[in-house]
mmCIF file of C-alpha atoms in Angstrom:
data_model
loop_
_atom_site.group_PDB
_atom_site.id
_atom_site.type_symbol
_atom_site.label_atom_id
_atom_site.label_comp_id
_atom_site.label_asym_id
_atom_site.label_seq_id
_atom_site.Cartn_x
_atom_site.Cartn_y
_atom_site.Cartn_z
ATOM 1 C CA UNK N 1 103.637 126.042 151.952
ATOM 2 C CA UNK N 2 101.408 125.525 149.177
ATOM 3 C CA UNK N 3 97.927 125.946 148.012
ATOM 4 C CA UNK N 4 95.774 129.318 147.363
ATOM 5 C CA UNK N 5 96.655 132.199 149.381
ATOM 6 C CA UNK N 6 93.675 133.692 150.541
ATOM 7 C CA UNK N 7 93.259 137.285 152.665
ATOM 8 C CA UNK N 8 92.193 137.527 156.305
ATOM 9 C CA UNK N 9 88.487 138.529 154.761
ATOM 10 C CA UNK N 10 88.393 135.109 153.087
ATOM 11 C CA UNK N 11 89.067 133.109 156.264
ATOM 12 C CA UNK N 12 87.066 135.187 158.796
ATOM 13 C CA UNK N 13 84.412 134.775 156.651
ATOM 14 C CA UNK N 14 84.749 131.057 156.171
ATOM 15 C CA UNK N 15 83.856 130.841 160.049
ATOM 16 C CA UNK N 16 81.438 133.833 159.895
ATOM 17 C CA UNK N 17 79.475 133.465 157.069
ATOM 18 C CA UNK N 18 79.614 129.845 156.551
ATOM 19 C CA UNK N 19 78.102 130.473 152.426
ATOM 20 C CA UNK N 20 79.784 126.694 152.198
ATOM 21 C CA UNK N 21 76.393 124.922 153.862
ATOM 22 C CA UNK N 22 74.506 126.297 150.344
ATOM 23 C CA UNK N 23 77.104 125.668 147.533
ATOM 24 C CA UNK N 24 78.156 122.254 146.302
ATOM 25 C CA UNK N 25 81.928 121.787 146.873
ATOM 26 C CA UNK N 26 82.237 118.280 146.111
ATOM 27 C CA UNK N 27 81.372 118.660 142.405
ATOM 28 C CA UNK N 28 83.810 121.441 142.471
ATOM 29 C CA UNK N 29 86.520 119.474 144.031
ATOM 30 C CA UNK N 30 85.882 116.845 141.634
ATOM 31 C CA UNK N 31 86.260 118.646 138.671
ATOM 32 C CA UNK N 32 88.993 120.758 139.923
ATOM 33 C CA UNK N 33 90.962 116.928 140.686
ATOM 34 C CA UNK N 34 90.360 116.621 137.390
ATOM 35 C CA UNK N 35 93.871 117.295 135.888
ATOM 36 C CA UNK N 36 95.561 116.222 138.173
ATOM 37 C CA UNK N 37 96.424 113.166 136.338
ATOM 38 C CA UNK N 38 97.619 114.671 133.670
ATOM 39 C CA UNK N 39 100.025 116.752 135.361
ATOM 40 C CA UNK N 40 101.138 113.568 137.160
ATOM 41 C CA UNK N 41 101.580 111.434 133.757
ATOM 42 C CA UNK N 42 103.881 114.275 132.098
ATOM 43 C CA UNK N 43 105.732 115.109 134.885
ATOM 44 C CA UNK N 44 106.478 111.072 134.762
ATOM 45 C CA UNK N 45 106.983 111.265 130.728
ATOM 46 C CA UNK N 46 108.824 114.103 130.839
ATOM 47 C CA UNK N 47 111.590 113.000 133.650
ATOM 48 C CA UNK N 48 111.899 109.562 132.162
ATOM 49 C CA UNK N 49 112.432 111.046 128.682
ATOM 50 C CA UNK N 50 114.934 113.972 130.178
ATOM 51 C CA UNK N 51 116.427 112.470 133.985
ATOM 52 C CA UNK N 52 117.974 115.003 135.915
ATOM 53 C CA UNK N 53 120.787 112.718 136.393
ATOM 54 C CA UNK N 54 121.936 112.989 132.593
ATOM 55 C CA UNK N 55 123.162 116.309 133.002
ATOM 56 C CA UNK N 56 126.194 114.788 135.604
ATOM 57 C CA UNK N 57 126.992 112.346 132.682
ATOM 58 C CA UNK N 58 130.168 112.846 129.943
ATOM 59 C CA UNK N 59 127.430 112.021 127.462
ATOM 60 C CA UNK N 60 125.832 115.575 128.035
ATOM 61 C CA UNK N 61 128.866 117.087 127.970
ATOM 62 C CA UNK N 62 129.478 116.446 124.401
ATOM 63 C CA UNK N 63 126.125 116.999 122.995
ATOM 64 C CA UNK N 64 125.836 120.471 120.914
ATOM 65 C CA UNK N 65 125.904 123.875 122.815
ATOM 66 C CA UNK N 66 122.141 124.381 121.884
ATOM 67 C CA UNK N 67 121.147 121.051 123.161
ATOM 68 C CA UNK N 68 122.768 121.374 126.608
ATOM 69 C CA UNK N 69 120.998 125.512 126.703
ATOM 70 C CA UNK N 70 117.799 123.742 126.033
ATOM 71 C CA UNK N 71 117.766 120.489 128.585
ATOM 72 C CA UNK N 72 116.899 122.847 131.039
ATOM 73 C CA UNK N 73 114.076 124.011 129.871
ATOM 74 C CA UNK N 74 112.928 120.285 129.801
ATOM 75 C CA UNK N 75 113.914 119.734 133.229
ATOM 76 C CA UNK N 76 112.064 122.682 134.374
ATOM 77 C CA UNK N 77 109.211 121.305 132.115
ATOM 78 C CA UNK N 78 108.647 118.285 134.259
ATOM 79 C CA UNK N 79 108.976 119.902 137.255
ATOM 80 C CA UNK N 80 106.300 122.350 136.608
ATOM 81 C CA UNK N 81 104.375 119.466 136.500
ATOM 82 C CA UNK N 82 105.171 118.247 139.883
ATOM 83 C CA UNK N 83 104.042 121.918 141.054
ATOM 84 C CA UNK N 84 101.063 122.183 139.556
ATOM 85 C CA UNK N 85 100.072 118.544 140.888
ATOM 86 C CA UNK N 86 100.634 119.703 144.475
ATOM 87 C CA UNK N 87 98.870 123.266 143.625
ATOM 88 C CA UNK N 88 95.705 121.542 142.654
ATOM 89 C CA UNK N 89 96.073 119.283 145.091
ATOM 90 C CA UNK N 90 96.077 121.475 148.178
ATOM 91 C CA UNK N 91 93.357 124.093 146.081
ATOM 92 C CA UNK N 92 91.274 120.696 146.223
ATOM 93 C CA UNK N 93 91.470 120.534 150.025
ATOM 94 C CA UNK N 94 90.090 124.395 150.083
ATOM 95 C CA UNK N 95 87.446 123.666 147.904
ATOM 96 C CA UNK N 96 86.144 120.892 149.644
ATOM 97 C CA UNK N 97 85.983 122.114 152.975
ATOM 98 C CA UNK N 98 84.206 125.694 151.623
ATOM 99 C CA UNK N 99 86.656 128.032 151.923
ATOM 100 C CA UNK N 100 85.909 130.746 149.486
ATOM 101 C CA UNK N 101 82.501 129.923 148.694
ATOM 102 C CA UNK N 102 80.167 132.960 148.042
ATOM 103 C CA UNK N 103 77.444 133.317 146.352
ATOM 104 C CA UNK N 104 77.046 134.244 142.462
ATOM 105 C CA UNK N 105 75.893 137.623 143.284
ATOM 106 C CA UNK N 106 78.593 138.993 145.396
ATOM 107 C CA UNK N 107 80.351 139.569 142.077
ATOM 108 C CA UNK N 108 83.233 137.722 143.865
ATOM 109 C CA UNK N 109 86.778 138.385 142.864
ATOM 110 C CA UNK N 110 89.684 135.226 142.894
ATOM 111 C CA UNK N 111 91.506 135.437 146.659
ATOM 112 C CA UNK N 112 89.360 138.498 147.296
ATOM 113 C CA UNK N 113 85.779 137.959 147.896
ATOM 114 C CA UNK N 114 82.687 139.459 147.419
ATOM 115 C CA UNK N 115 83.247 142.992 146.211
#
């Protein structure tokens, strides 16, 4: 699974108290799509620069201790990336259909609601 984890409150209320008619989700979409890029053109940069595959090679093998300690760090790097691609990504389909819209003075709380 992936995406925002939400409690019961937050979905019962998405069918209940539809607050999505009122607030504009596109423009939140949009600008939540935002970095998505980004996170896709590192992730690219980063495993082209450090492949997973070079760690199977000889030529890793007799690099310095430090360097082989620290290569996967990198790898994990890039595939951070990946994750928070596919994070936004499914928090973008959320967003767009309204779930979790309240209004500004429910003093709303992240995964929570209005409080």
């Amino acid at each position: 699974l992936t995406g925002p984890y939400y409690r019961y409150r937050t979905f019962d209320d998405y069918f209940n108290l539809p607050y999505s008619k009122y607030v504009d989700c596109l423009s939140f979409t949009i600008n939540t799509l935002k970095t998505v890029p980004l996170y896709i053109s590192l992730y690219l940069a980063l495993s082209n620069i450090w492949p997973l595959e070079y760690i199977l090679t000889e030529d890793h093998n007799q690099r310095h201790f430090l360097y082989r300690m620290m290569y996967p760090w990198l790898l994990f790097a890039a595939f951070r990336q990946r994750i928070y691609s596919g994070m936004t990504l499914a928090e973008s389909v959320c967003t767009s259909a309204g779930l979790g819209a309240y209004p500004v003075q429910g003093r709303n709380r992240s995964g929570h609601g209005p409080t």
